[in-house]
Short mmCIF file of C-alpha atoms in Angstrom, two decimals:
data_model
loop_
_atom_site.label_atom_id
_atom_site.label_comp_id
_atom_site.label_asym_id
_atom_site.label_seq_id
_atom_site.Cartn_x
_atom_site.Cartn_y
_atom_site.Cartn_z
CA UNK K 156 24.26 -46.38 28.73
CA UNK K 157 23.03 -44.90 25.47
CA UNK K 158 25.17 -41.82 26.00
CA UNK K 159 28.19 -44.02 26.71
CA UNK K 160 27.68 -45.97 23.48
CA UNK K 161 27.38 -42.73 21.52
CA UNK K 162 30.67 -41.53 23.03
CA UNK K 163 32.32 -44.83 22.10
CA UNK K 164 31.05 -44.57 18.53
CA UNK K 165 32.18 -40.95 18.21
CA UNK K 166 35.59 -41.75 19.62
CA UNK K 167 35.94 -44.79 17.32
CA UNK K 168 34.93 -42.67 14.35
CA UNK K 169 37.50 -40.06 15.29
CA UNK K 170 40.24 -42.72 15.58
CA UNK K 171 39.32 -44.28 12.23
CA UNK K 172 39.26 -40.85 10.57
CA UNK K 173 42.68 -40.03 12.06
CA UNK K 174 44.09 -43.32 10.79
CA UNK K 175 42.63 -42.68 7.33
CA UNK K 176 44.11 -39.17 7.14
CA UNK K 177 47.49 -40.39 8.42
CA UNK K 178 47.53 -43.25 5.92
CA UNK K 179 46.57 -40.88 3.08
CA UNK K 180 49.40 -38.54 4.12
CA UNK K 181 51.92 -41.40 4.10
CA UNK K 182 50.79 -42.61 0.68
CA UNK K 183 51.35 -39.12 -0.75
CA UNK K 184 55.01 -39.00 0.28
CA UNK K 185 57.17 -39.62 -2.83
CA UNK K 186 59.13 -42.85 -2.62
CA UNK K 187 61.25 -45.05 -4.87
CA UNK K 188 58.93 -48.06 -4.66
CA UNK K 189 55.94 -46.19 -6.08
CA UNK K 190 58.07 -44.36 -8.64
CA UNK K 191 59.58 -47.56 -10.02
CA UNK K 192 56.27 -49.38 -10.09
CA UNK K 193 54.66 -46.49 -11.98
CA UNK K 194 57.44 -46.58 -14.57
CA UNK K 195 57.11 -50.33 -14.97
CA UNK K 196 53.33 -50.08 -15.32
CA UNK K 197 53.80 -47.52 -18.10
CA UNK K 198 56.85 -48.88 -19.90
CA UNK K 199 57.33 -52.60 -19.17
CA UNK K 200 56.11 -53.74 -22.59
CA UNK K 201 58.59 -51.46 -24.39
CA UNK K 202 61.71 -52.27 -22.37
CA UNK K 203 64.55 -54.11 -24.09
CA UNK K 204 67.11 -53.75 -21.27
CA UNK K 205 66.36 -53.98 -17.54
CA UNK K 206 68.72 -53.48 -14.60
CA UNK K 207 67.92 -55.23 -11.31
CA UNK K 208 69.92 -55.68 -8.12
CA UNK K 209 70.79 -53.99 -4.85
CA UNK K 210 72.09 -50.49 -4.14
CA UNK K 211 75.32 -51.14 -6.06
CA UNK K 212 73.24 -51.38 -9.23
CA UNK K 213 70.79 -48.70 -8.13
CA UNK K 214 73.61 -46.20 -7.72
CA UNK K 215 76.21 -47.49 -10.15
CA UNK K 216 74.57 -48.49 -13.45
CA UNK K 217 73.03 -45.65 -15.46
CA UNK K 218 70.68 -46.70 -18.31
CA UNK K 219 70.68 -43.10 -19.60
CA UNK K 220 74.07 -43.93 -21.16
CA UNK K 221 72.90 -47.15 -22.83
CA UNK K 222 72.58 -47.19 -26.65
CA UNK K 223 68.95 -48.23 -26.13
CA UNK K 224 68.37 -45.72 -23.33
CA UNK K 225 64.82 -44.99 -24.49
CA UNK K 226 63.88 -48.61 -23.82
CA UNK K 227 66.10 -49.27 -20.77
CA UNK K 228 65.35 -48.83 -17.07
CA UNK K 229 67.03 -49.39 -13.71
CA UNK K 230 64.58 -51.26 -11.45
CA UNK K 231 67.19 -51.87 -8.72
CA UNK K 232 66.51 -50.51 -5.25
CA UNK K 233 68.78 -49.68 -2.33
CA UNK K 234 68.47 -52.37 0.32
CA UNK K 235 66.95 -54.88 -2.10
CA UNK K 236 68.81 -58.18 -1.95
CA UNK K 237 68.58 -61.33 -4.05
CA UNK K 238 65.20 -62.47 -2.70
CA UNK K 239 63.34 -59.34 -3.74
CA UNK K 240 65.43 -59.04 -6.93
CA UNK K 241 63.90 -62.32 -8.05
CA UNK K 242 60.41 -61.57 -6.80
CA UNK K 243 60.42 -58.16 -8.50
CA UNK K 244 61.62 -59.64 -11.78
CA UNK K 245 58.93 -62.31 -11.85
CA UNK K 246 56.29 -59.78 -10.77
CA UNK K 247 56.85 -57.79 -13.97
CA UNK K 248 58.10 -60.63 -16.22
CA UNK K 249 54.73 -61.32 -17.95
CA UNK K 250 54.78 -57.75 -19.31
CA UNK K 251 58.46 -57.75 -20.35
CA UNK K 252 57.63 -59.08 -23.78
CA UNK K 253 60.45 -57.24 -25.61
CA UNK K 254 63.17 -57.76 -23.02
CA UNK K 255 66.46 -58.92 -24.55
CA UNK K 256 69.03 -58.06 -21.89
CA UNK K 257 68.87 -58.39 -18.09
CA UNK K 258 71.69 -56.72 -16.16
CA UNK K 259 71.86 -58.01 -12.59
CA UNK K 260 74.01 -56.10 -10.11
CA UNK K 261 75.47 -57.93 -7.11
CA UNK K 262 77.21 -56.71 -3.95
CA UNK K 263 79.57 -58.58 -1.62
CA UNK K 264 76.82 -59.65 0.80
CA UNK K 265 73.85 -59.84 -1.52
CA UNK K 266 73.76 -63.59 -1.99
CA UNK K 267 73.37 -64.19 1.76
CA UNK K 268 70.34 -62.14 2.80
CA UNK K 269 66.59 -62.70 2.72
CA UNK K 270 65.35 -59.12 2.77
CA UNK K 271 61.86 -60.14 3.89
CA UNK K 272 63.17 -60.46 7.45
CA UNK K 273 61.22 -58.57 10.17
CA UNK K 274 64.06 -56.12 10.80
CA UNK K 275 63.80 -54.88 7.21
CA UNK K 276 60.26 -53.52 7.50
CA UNK K 277 60.61 -50.45 5.26
CA UNK K 278 61.85 -52.59 2.40
CA UNK K 279 59.29 -55.33 2.93
CA UNK K 280 56.26 -53.05 3.13
CA UNK K 281 57.58 -50.78 0.39
CA UNK K 282 57.46 -53.73 -2.00
CA UNK K 283 54.18 -55.01 -0.61
CA UNK K 284 52.17 -51.77 -0.43
CA UNK K 285 53.54 -49.76 -3.36
CA UNK K 286 54.54 -52.48 -5.83
CA UNK K 287 52.13 -55.29 -5.03
CA UNK K 288 55.00 -57.75 -4.47
CA UNK K 289 54.80 -60.46 -1.79
CA UNK K 290 51.28 -59.44 -0.79
CA UNK K 291 49.86 -61.01 2.37
CA UNK K 292 46.29 -61.21 3.77
CA UNK K 293 45.23 -58.96 6.64
CA UNK K 294 44.51 -55.25 6.94
CA UNK K 295 47.71 -54.52 8.87
CA UNK K 296 49.70 -55.79 5.89
CA UNK K 297 48.17 -53.15 3.62
CA UNK K 298 48.05 -50.10 5.89
CA UNK K 299 51.44 -48.45 6.19
CA UNK K 300 50.63 -46.66 9.45
CA UNK K 301 49.72 -49.94 11.17
CA UNK K 302 52.48 -52.01 9.59
CA UNK K 303 55.38 -49.64 10.21
CA UNK K 304 54.17 -48.08 13.49
CA UNK K 305 56.95 -45.78 14.79
CA UNK K 306 58.73 -45.91 11.44
CA UNK K 307 55.60 -44.46 9.84
CA UNK K 308 55.68 -41.49 12.24
CA UNK K 309 59.37 -41.00 11.48
CA UNK K 310 58.64 -41.02 7.76
CA UNK K 311 55.76 -38.57 8.24
CA UNK K 312 57.86 -36.19 10.35
CA UNK K 313 60.83 -36.34 8.00
CA UNK K 314 58.74 -35.27 5.01
CA UNK K 315 56.06 -32.94 6.41
CA UNK K 316 58.04 -31.24 9.19
CA UNK K 317 61.65 -31.41 8.03
CA UNK K 318 60.96 -31.20 4.30
CA UNK K 319 63.25 -34.14 3.55
CA UNK K 320 62.49 -36.35 0.57
CA UNK K 321 64.17 -38.89 -1.69
CA UNK K 322 63.27 -36.85 -4.76
CA UNK K 323 64.22 -36.17 -7.48
CA UNK K 324 64.18 -39.61 -9.06
CA UNK K 325 66.26 -39.90 -12.20
CA UNK K 326 64.05 -40.95 -15.16
CA UNK K 327 66.51 -43.76 -15.92
CA UNK K 328 65.99 -45.20 -12.41
CA UNK K 329 69.50 -44.31 -11.23
CA UNK K 330 69.76 -43.25 -7.59
CA UNK K 331 71.20 -39.72 -7.55
CA UNK K 332 73.83 -39.69 -4.81
CA UNK K 333 76.71 -37.32 -5.68
CA UNK K 334 80.25 -37.47 -4.34
CA UNK K 335 79.83 -34.31 -2.23
CA UNK K 336 76.86 -35.80 -0.38
CA UNK K 337 78.81 -38.95 0.42
CA UNK K 338 81.64 -36.94 1.96
CA UNK K 339 79.34 -35.92 4.81
CA UNK K 340 78.98 -39.54 5.89
CA UNK K 341 82.63 -39.89 6.97
CA UNK K 342 82.45 -43.28 5.31
CA UNK K 343 86.19 -43.98 5.26
CA UNK K 344 86.16 -44.37 9.04
CA UNK K 345 83.38 -46.96 8.82
CA UNK K 346 84.76 -49.08 5.97
CA UNK K 347 86.39 -51.92 7.93
CA UNK K 348 83.57 -52.15 10.47
CA UNK K 349 80.98 -52.40 7.70
CA UNK K 350 82.92 -55.17 5.98
CA UNK K 351 83.34 -57.01 9.30
CA UNK K 352 79.62 -56.68 10.11
CA UNK K 353 78.61 -58.08 6.73
CA UNK K 354 81.11 -60.93 7.03
CA UNK K 355 79.74 -61.99 10.43
CA UNK K 356 76.19 -61.99 9.11
CA UNK K 357 77.11 -63.87 5.93
CA UNK K 358 78.72 -66.70 7.88
CA UNK K 359 75.46 -67.19 9.77
CA UNK K 360 73.16 -67.10 6.75
CA UNK K 361 74.03 -70.16 4.66
CA UNK K 362 70.35 -71.21 4.56
CA UNK K 363 69.39 -67.85 3.07
CA UNK K 364 72.27 -68.19 0.61
CA UNK K 365 71.08 -71.62 -0.54
CA UNK K 366 67.51 -70.33 -0.94
CA UNK K 367 68.74 -67.38 -2.98
CA UNK K 368 70.83 -69.64 -5.19
CA UNK K 369 67.67 -71.57 -6.06
CA UNK K 370 65.86 -68.31 -6.87
CA UNK K 371 68.74 -67.17 -9.10
CA UNK K 372 68.50 -70.42 -11.04
CA UNK K 373 64.77 -69.83 -11.53
CA UNK K 374 65.42 -66.39 -13.03
CA UNK K 375 68.20 -67.70 -15.26
CA UNK K 376 66.05 -70.63 -16.40
CA UNK K 377 63.29 -68.18 -17.35
CA UNK K 378 65.73 -65.97 -19.25
CA UNK K 379 67.21 -68.92 -21.11
CA UNK K 380 63.73 -70.05 -22.12
CA UNK K 381 62.84 -66.52 -23.31
CA UNK K 382 66.18 -66.00 -25.10
CA UNK K 383 67.16 -63.12 -22.79
CA UNK K 384 70.87 -62.37 -22.42
CA UNK K 385 71.94 -61.99 -18.78
CA UNK K 386 74.91 -59.99 -17.49
CA UNK K 387 75.80 -60.45 -13.83
CA UNK K 388 77.66 -57.31 -12.76
CA UNK K 389 79.67 -56.74 -9.58
CA UNK K 390 80.68 -53.05 -9.54
CA UNK K 391 83.98 -51.83 -8.04
CA UNK K 392 84.34 -50.89 -4.38
CA UNK K 393 86.80 -48.67 -2.59
CA UNK K 394 90.13 -50.56 -2.22
CA UNK K 395 90.17 -50.55 1.59
CA UNK K 396 86.69 -52.10 1.63
CA UNK K 397 87.80 -54.81 -0.78
CA UNK K 398 90.80 -55.54 1.45
CA UNK K 399 88.55 -55.75 4.54
CA UNK K 400 86.08 -58.21 3.01
CA UNK K 401 86.60 -61.88 3.79
CA UNK K 402 88.81 -63.66 1.23
CA UNK K 403 86.98 -66.98 1.47
CA UNK K 404 83.53 -65.40 1.04
CA UNK K 405 84.71 -63.38 -1.95
CA UNK K 406 86.12 -66.57 -3.47
CA UNK K 407 82.79 -68.32 -2.92
CA UNK K 408 81.00 -65.57 -4.82
CA UNK K 409 83.46 -65.77 -7.72
CA UNK K 410 83.28 -69.56 -7.92
CA UNK K 411 79.49 -69.46 -7.80
CA UNK K 412 79.32 -66.99 -10.69
CA UNK K 413 81.76 -69.12 -12.70
CA UNK K 414 79.63 -72.20 -12.10
CA UNK K 415 76.59 -70.34 -13.42
CA UNK K 416 78.49 -69.43 -16.58
CA UNK K 417 79.15 -73.10 -17.27
CA UNK K 418 75.47 -73.92 -16.94
CA UNK K 419 73.93 -71.00 -18.85
CA UNK K 420 75.16 -70.11 -22.33
CA UNK K 421 73.15 -66.86 -22.22
CA UNK K 422 75.09 -65.58 -19.18
CA UNK K 423 78.26 -63.48 -18.90
CA UNK K 424 79.82 -62.21 -15.67
CA UNK K 425 81.48 -58.82 -15.23
CA UNK K 426 83.21 -58.89 -11.87
CA UNK K 427 84.96 -55.60 -11.01
CA UNK K 428 85.06 -55.86 -7.21
CA UNK K 429 88.83 -55.30 -7.09
CA UNK K 430 89.03 -52.81 -9.96
CA UNK K 431 91.37 -49.98 -8.90
CA UNK K 432 90.89 -47.67 -11.89
CA UNK K 433 88.56 -45.39 -9.92
CA UNK K 434 89.34 -42.28 -7.89
CA UNK K 435 87.91 -41.23 -4.55
CA UNK K 436 85.43 -38.87 -6.20
CA UNK K 437 84.02 -41.83 -8.12
CA UNK K 438 82.61 -43.22 -4.86
CA UNK K 439 79.64 -42.13 -2.80
CA UNK K 440 80.89 -44.36 0.01
CA UNK K 441 82.98 -47.52 0.52
CA UNK K 442 80.79 -49.76 -1.63
CA UNK K 443 78.80 -47.46 -3.92
CA UNK K 444 79.69 -45.33 -6.90
CA UNK K 445 78.77 -41.63 -7.00
CA UNK K 446 76.02 -40.64 -9.40
CA UNK K 447 77.89 -37.59 -10.75
CA UNK K 448 81.24 -39.29 -11.40
CA UNK K 449 81.60 -43.00 -10.79
CA UNK K 450 78.32 -44.27 -12.23
CA UNK K 451 78.93 -42.67 -15.62
CA UNK K 452 82.55 -43.81 -15.80
CA UNK K 453 81.68 -47.35 -14.75
CA UNK K 454 78.64 -47.68 -17.02
CA UNK K 455 80.66 -46.70 -20.08
CA UNK K 456 83.36 -49.25 -19.26
CA UNK K 457 80.73 -51.89 -18.56
CA UNK K 458 79.02 -51.31 -21.91
CA UNK K 459 82.36 -51.56 -23.73
CA UNK K 460 83.14 -54.86 -21.99
CA UNK K 461 79.67 -56.27 -22.62
CA UNK K 462 80.11 -55.47 -26.32
CA UNK K 463 83.27 -57.62 -26.38
CA UNK K 464 81.21 -60.63 -25.31
CA UNK K 465 83.68 -62.05 -22.79
CA UNK K 466 83.36 -62.33 -19.03
CA UNK K 467 85.73 -60.34 -16.80
CA UNK K 468 86.97 -61.06 -13.30
CA UNK K 469 88.96 -58.34 -11.52
CA UNK K 470 89.34 -59.65 -7.99
#
């Protein structure tokens, strides 16, 4: 019996040691969540302009071009929808003591998704483990290897065996996805299907939409109280994607943004969803600008329009 117990203890110790080593290995893989949190921990108090939003902001708005680039940062993350936009903003808000301008990027579907859903585990645990956002009790909520399970092994294999990584991270926070990389995705063939898939999901998620609308109001109320100017920005998409998106849902988005403008004097809206001034090389895929062409072109035009002080709607 004694020998059996010793074997059990040795085996348990081996398992715990293996878990610890695996978890340590996962935590040492570079990722956007940790990178952005580290920047915010170091620079939050000095920031005057902050970009938040989903991948359309992450890949399309480049603070390196801003006049105040030294005190601007893009906190947006790919896959981050309205729910985590708001939670991330409030997580860092107490330290944003010099913030004067919040630029909030929105996509077609962004208003309709709660990105804390179980199927979005990488996003949920990325925020929770590496940024301290939406923390929950329980050891499985704080150990990546136990929380992500097979996804953790996939992440481990991708980095340590295949040498694939999301680095380098642009200091400005912009996601570096060039036009040439996007070409390999054959994204033109997927444009209509992607729009149709989003449309189907959006029609089913009115409760999530209503929850997100409440969260948006909370952020705007905070900014109004703190005298922070807010610019809601909807970047351009490839024309065939715009055509494939549902007309009624696009109209709902536009009308919602216009209603916010009437309520908040500190808010302007820059809606470029149907803007056709961009070439194919300006896009990484159907709904995202390329980092080496489109993001720079769009950011310069956005800054010029913001300086004019009037909202824009290009539908």
